[in-house]
PDB file of C-alpha atoms in Angstrom:
ATOM      1  CA  MET A   9       0.086   0.027   0.003  1.00 47.00           C
ATOM      2  CA  SER A  10       1.612   3.000  -0.877  1.00 66.00           C
ATOM      3  CA  HIS A  11       1.681   6.262   1.803  1.00 79.00           C
ATOM      4  CA  VAL A  12      -1.117   7.973   0.249  1.00 85.00           C
ATOM      5  CA  GLU A  13      -3.521   5.206   0.826  1.00 83.00           C
ATOM      6  CA  GLU A  14      -2.175   4.880   4.085  1.00 87.00           C
ATOM      7  CA  PHE A  15      -2.202   8.564   4.846  1.00 93.00           C
ATOM      8  CA  LEU A  16      -5.926   8.372   5.651  1.00 94.00           C
ATOM      9  CA  THR A  17      -8.204   5.793   6.818  1.00 93.00           C
ATOM     10  CA  ALA A  18     -11.118   5.492   4.704  1.00 93.00           C
ATOM     11  CA  GLU A  19     -13.397   6.621   7.634  1.00 96.00           C
ATOM     12  CA  GLU A  20     -10.965  10.031   8.107  1.00 96.00           C
ATOM     13  CA  GLU A  21     -11.359  10.772   4.415  1.00 96.00           C
ATOM     14  CA  GLN A  22     -15.195  10.786   4.963  1.00 96.00           C
ATOM     15  CA  GLU A  23     -15.076  13.168   8.067  1.00 97.00           C
ATOM     16  CA  ILE A  24     -12.733  15.312   5.531  1.00 97.00           C
ATOM     17  CA  VAL A  25     -15.486  15.519   2.868  1.00 96.00           C
ATOM     18  CA  ASP A  26     -18.151  16.125   5.582  1.00 97.00           C
ATOM     19  CA  ALA A  27     -16.465  19.299   6.364  1.00 97.00           C
ATOM     20  CA  ILE A  28     -15.623  20.462   3.367  1.00 96.00           C
ATOM     21  CA  VAL A  29     -19.466  20.438   2.973  1.00 95.00           C
ATOM     22  CA  GLU A  30     -19.790  22.091   5.899  1.00 95.00           C
ATOM     23  CA  ALA A  31     -17.617  25.134   5.381  1.00 95.00           C
ATOM     24  CA  GLU A  32     -19.303  25.246   1.887  1.00 93.00           C
ATOM     25  CA  LYS A  33     -22.911  25.884   3.537  1.00 91.00           C
ATOM     26  CA  ASN A  34     -22.209  29.309   4.027  1.00 90.00           C
ATOM     27  CA  THR A  35     -19.689  30.577   1.090  1.00 91.00           C
ATOM     28  CA  SER A  36     -19.922  30.310  -2.675  1.00 90.00           C
ATOM     29  CA  GLY A  37     -16.382  29.673  -2.165  1.00 91.00           C
ATOM     30  CA  GLU A  38     -15.010  25.844  -3.541  1.00 93.00           C
ATOM     31  CA  ILE A  39     -12.762  23.575  -1.504  1.00 96.00           C
ATOM     32  CA  ARG A  40     -10.897  20.886  -2.396  1.00 97.00           C
ATOM     33  CA  VAL A  41      -8.202  18.290  -1.105  1.00 98.00           C
ATOM     34  CA  HIS A  42      -5.754  16.717  -3.062  1.00 97.00           C
ATOM     35  CA  ILE A  43      -3.421  13.923  -1.387  1.00 97.00           C
ATOM     36  CA  GLU A  44      -0.088  12.839  -3.709  1.00 96.00           C
ATOM     37  CA  ALA A  45       3.385  11.126  -2.466  1.00 95.00           C
ATOM     38  CA  THR A  46       5.778  13.443  -3.544  1.00 95.00           C
ATOM     39  CA  ALA A  47       5.620  16.643  -5.644  1.00 95.00           C
ATOM     40  CA  LYS A  48       8.655  16.300  -7.822  1.00 92.00           C
ATOM     41  CA  MET A  49       9.415  20.183  -8.368  1.00 95.00           C
ATOM     42  CA  ASP A  50       8.627  23.255  -5.611  1.00 97.00           C
ATOM     43  CA  HIS A  51       5.843  22.392  -4.083  1.00 97.00           C
ATOM     44  CA  PHE A  52       3.889  25.778  -4.670  1.00 97.00           C
ATOM     45  CA  SER A  53       4.128  25.348  -8.376  1.00 97.00           C
ATOM     46  CA  ARG A  54       2.628  21.723  -8.266  1.00 98.00           C
ATOM     47  CA  ALA A  55       0.052  22.731  -5.854  1.00 97.00           C
ATOM     48  CA  GLN A  56      -0.740  25.545  -8.933  1.00 97.00           C
ATOM     49  CA  GLN A  57      -0.557  22.830 -11.307  1.00 97.00           C
ATOM     50  CA  VAL A  58      -3.292  20.464  -9.262  1.00 97.00           C
ATOM     51  CA  PHE A  59      -5.418  23.599  -8.882  1.00 97.00           C
ATOM     52  CA  HIS A  60      -5.605  24.156 -12.758  1.00 96.00           C
ATOM     53  CA  PHE A  61      -5.721  19.938 -13.502  1.00 96.00           C
ATOM     54  CA  LEU A  62      -8.843  20.232 -11.174  1.00 95.00           C
ATOM     55  CA  LYS A  63     -10.234  22.760 -12.992  1.00 93.00           C
ATOM     56  CA  MET A  64     -10.676  25.138  -9.970  1.00 93.00           C
ATOM     57  CA  ASP A  65      -9.704  28.067 -11.814  1.00 90.00           C
ATOM     58  CA  ASN A  66     -13.316  27.389 -13.562  1.00 88.00           C
ATOM     59  CA  THR A  67     -15.304  28.454 -10.881  1.00 86.00           C
ATOM     60  CA  LYS A  68     -17.359  31.751 -11.821  1.00 87.00           C
ATOM     61  CA  GLU A  69     -16.491  33.961  -9.141  1.00 90.00           C
ATOM     62  CA  GLU A  70     -12.590  32.251  -9.247  1.00 92.00           C
ATOM     63  CA  ASN A  71     -12.888  31.619  -5.178  1.00 93.00           C
ATOM     64  CA  GLY A  72     -11.581  27.725  -5.223  1.00 94.00           C
ATOM     65  CA  VAL A  73      -8.965  26.559  -2.431  1.00 95.00           C
ATOM     66  CA  LEU A  74      -6.865  23.809  -2.568  1.00 97.00           C
ATOM     67  CA  ILE A  75      -5.174  22.086   0.617  1.00 98.00           C
ATOM     68  CA  TYR A  76      -2.410  20.087  -1.408  1.00 98.00           C
ATOM     69  CA  VAL A  77      -0.648  17.395   0.646  1.00 97.00           C
ATOM     70  CA  ALA A  78       2.828  15.958  -0.560  1.00 96.00           C
ATOM     71  CA  VAL A  79       3.060  13.005   2.135  1.00 95.00           C
ATOM     72  CA  ASP A  80       6.330  11.599   1.377  1.00 94.00           C
ATOM     73  CA  ASP A  81       7.887  15.491   1.278  1.00 94.00           C
ATOM     74  CA  HIS A  82       6.361  16.194   4.587  1.00 94.00           C
ATOM     75  CA  LYS A  83       5.078  19.163   2.600  1.00 96.00           C
ATOM     76  CA  PHE A  84       1.600  21.172   2.008  1.00 97.00           C
ATOM     77  CA  VAL A  85       0.160  23.971   0.407  1.00 97.00           C
ATOM     78  CA  ILE A  86      -2.703  25.955   0.635  1.00 96.00           C
ATOM     79  CA  TYR A  87      -3.502  27.413  -3.259  1.00 96.00           C
ATOM     80  CA  GLY A  88      -6.300  30.100  -3.622  1.00 94.00           C
ATOM     81  CA  GLY A  89      -7.891  31.170  -6.637  1.00 94.00           C
ATOM     82  CA  THR A  90      -7.527  34.699  -8.200  1.00 92.00           C
ATOM     83  CA  GLY A  91     -10.581  35.897  -7.241  1.00 92.00           C
ATOM     84  CA  ILE A  92      -9.494  35.294  -3.409  1.00 90.00           C
ATOM     85  CA  ASP A  93      -6.148  37.323  -4.131  1.00 84.00           C
ATOM     86  CA  ARG A  94      -8.063  40.205  -5.539  1.00 86.00           C
ATOM     87  CA  ALA A  95     -10.464  40.203  -2.031  1.00 85.00           C
ATOM     88  CA  VAL A  96      -7.964  38.981   0.699  1.00 82.00           C
ATOM     89  CA  PRO A  97      -4.696  41.102   2.220  1.00 79.00           C
ATOM     90  CA  ASN A  98      -1.351  39.401   2.399  1.00 80.00           C
ATOM     91  CA  GLY A  99      -0.884  36.833   4.663  1.00 84.00           C
ATOM     92  CA  PHE A 100      -4.477  35.749   4.294  1.00 83.00           C
ATOM     93  CA  TRP A 101      -3.917  31.988   4.766  1.00 89.00           C
ATOM     94  CA  ASP A 102      -1.133  32.375   7.471  1.00 92.00           C
ATOM     95  CA  THR A 103      -3.377  31.254  10.474  1.00 91.00           C
ATOM     96  CA  THR A 104      -4.851  28.576   8.651  1.00 93.00           C
ATOM     97  CA  LYS A 105      -1.296  27.502   7.504  1.00 95.00           C
ATOM     98  CA  ASP A 106      -0.266  27.908  10.959  1.00 96.00           C
ATOM     99  CA  VAL A 107      -3.275  25.398  12.500  1.00 96.00           C
ATOM    100  CA  ILE A 108      -2.957  22.615  10.107  1.00 97.00           C
ATOM    101  CA  ALA A 109       1.492  22.889  10.548  1.00 97.00           C
ATOM    102  CA  SER A 110       0.590  22.559  14.436  1.00 97.00           C
ATOM    103  CA  HIS A 111      -1.573  19.420  13.602  1.00 97.00           C
ATOM    104  CA  PHE A 112       1.021  17.760  11.188  1.00 97.00           C
ATOM    105  CA  LYS A 113       3.773  18.289  13.310  1.00 96.00           C
ATOM    106  CA  LYS A 114       2.028  16.125  15.982  1.00 96.00           C
ATOM    107  CA  GLY A 115       1.063  13.462  13.259  1.00 94.00           C
ATOM    108  CA  ASN A 116      -2.648  14.392  13.409  1.00 96.00           C
ATOM    109  CA  PHE A 117      -3.456  15.050   9.878  1.00 96.00           C
ATOM    110  CA  LYS A 118      -6.849  14.489   9.249  1.00 97.00           C
ATOM    111  CA  GLN A 119      -8.093  17.048  12.249  1.00 97.00           C
ATOM    112  CA  GLY A 120      -4.972  19.940  10.379  1.00 97.00           C
ATOM    113  CA  ILE A 121      -7.151  19.066   7.474  1.00 97.00           C
ATOM    114  CA  ILE A 122     -10.678  19.170   8.594  1.00 97.00           C
ATOM    115  CA  GLU A 123      -9.524  22.931  10.656  1.00 97.00           C
ATOM    116  CA  GLY A 124      -7.694  23.853   7.589  1.00 96.00           C
ATOM    117  CA  ILE A 125     -11.077  23.479   5.466  1.00 96.00           C
ATOM    118  CA  LEU A 126     -13.060  24.721   8.148  1.00 96.00           C
ATOM    119  CA  MET A 127     -11.315  27.900   8.814  1.00 94.00           C
ATOM    120  CA  ALA A 128     -10.955  28.533   4.903  1.00 92.00           C
ATOM    121  CA  GLY A 129     -14.487  28.415   4.808  1.00 93.00           C
ATOM    122  CA  LYS A 130     -15.304  30.939   7.192  1.00 92.00           C
ATOM    123  CA  GLU A 131     -12.653  33.062   5.674  1.00 88.00           C
ATOM    124  CA  LEU A 132     -14.352  32.443   2.491  1.00 90.00           C
ATOM    125  CA  GLU A 133     -18.032  33.633   4.183  1.00 91.00           C
ATOM    126  CA  ALA A 134     -16.830  36.898   4.885  1.00 90.00           C
ATOM    127  CA  HIS A 135     -15.640  37.686   1.544  1.00 90.00           C
ATOM    128  CA  PHE A 136     -17.886  35.376  -0.940  1.00 91.00           C
ATOM    129  CA  PRO A 137     -20.799  34.700   1.080  1.00 89.00           C
ATOM    130  CA  TRP A 138     -23.605  31.917   0.330  1.00 83.00           C
ATOM    131  CA  ASN A 139     -26.140  33.104  -1.683  1.00 76.00           C
ATOM    132  CA  HIS A 140     -29.888  30.833  -3.131  1.00 67.00           C
ATOM    133  CA  ASN A 141     -28.166  31.108  -6.934  1.00 66.00           C
ATOM    134  CA  ASP A 142     -24.899  29.436  -5.613  1.00 67.00           C
ATOM    135  CA  THR A 143     -24.713  25.797  -6.942  1.00 71.00           C
ATOM    136  CA  ASN A 144     -21.652  23.376  -5.870  1.00 73.00           C
ATOM    137  CA  GLU A 145     -19.288  23.789  -8.791  1.00 73.00           C
ATOM    138  CA  LEU A 146     -16.866  21.214  -7.891  1.00 78.00           C
ATOM    139  CA  SER A 147     -16.105  17.707  -6.300  1.00 77.00           C
ATOM    140  CA  ASP A 148     -16.060  17.470  -2.781  1.00 78.00           C
ATOM    141  CA  ALA A 149     -14.298  14.168  -2.678  1.00 82.00           C
ATOM    142  CA  ILE A 150     -10.279  13.926  -1.692  1.00 89.00           C
ATOM    143  CA  SER A 151      -8.125  13.635  -5.204  1.00 87.00           C
ATOM    144  CA  LYS A 152      -5.091  11.590  -5.133  1.00 90.00           C
ATOM    145  CA  GLY A 153      -1.980  11.415  -7.657  1.00 84.00           C
TER     146      GLY A 153
END
């Protein structure tokens, strides 16, 4: 079994999907999680590639957020769409990043991802509130590379 498959149990993955559903209830923003073994390149650049591959840059308000995890590299990236970058101040993701990192350092990967998702949802809600015309534009499932 690969490190990607061992990283989270099926139950943990479902808890993460449930957190995405919860986080997206009050925002038009879209949140995805992608897990792979290694980036084989700069992690930010790889997160950018995955963001595009998952069509996260095609959302109406360009307000997708990707939590990218490279398991064997012990690295993660929070990557937001251009609509988010235009709406938020520099350092916007620092608190979320710090919370995820503190959990990861303790080996609490599921909890780190879930708290990161819920924090991202709260942050997105302030800038991209949900309205009655919103549809879930992207899958909530965890993608793997």
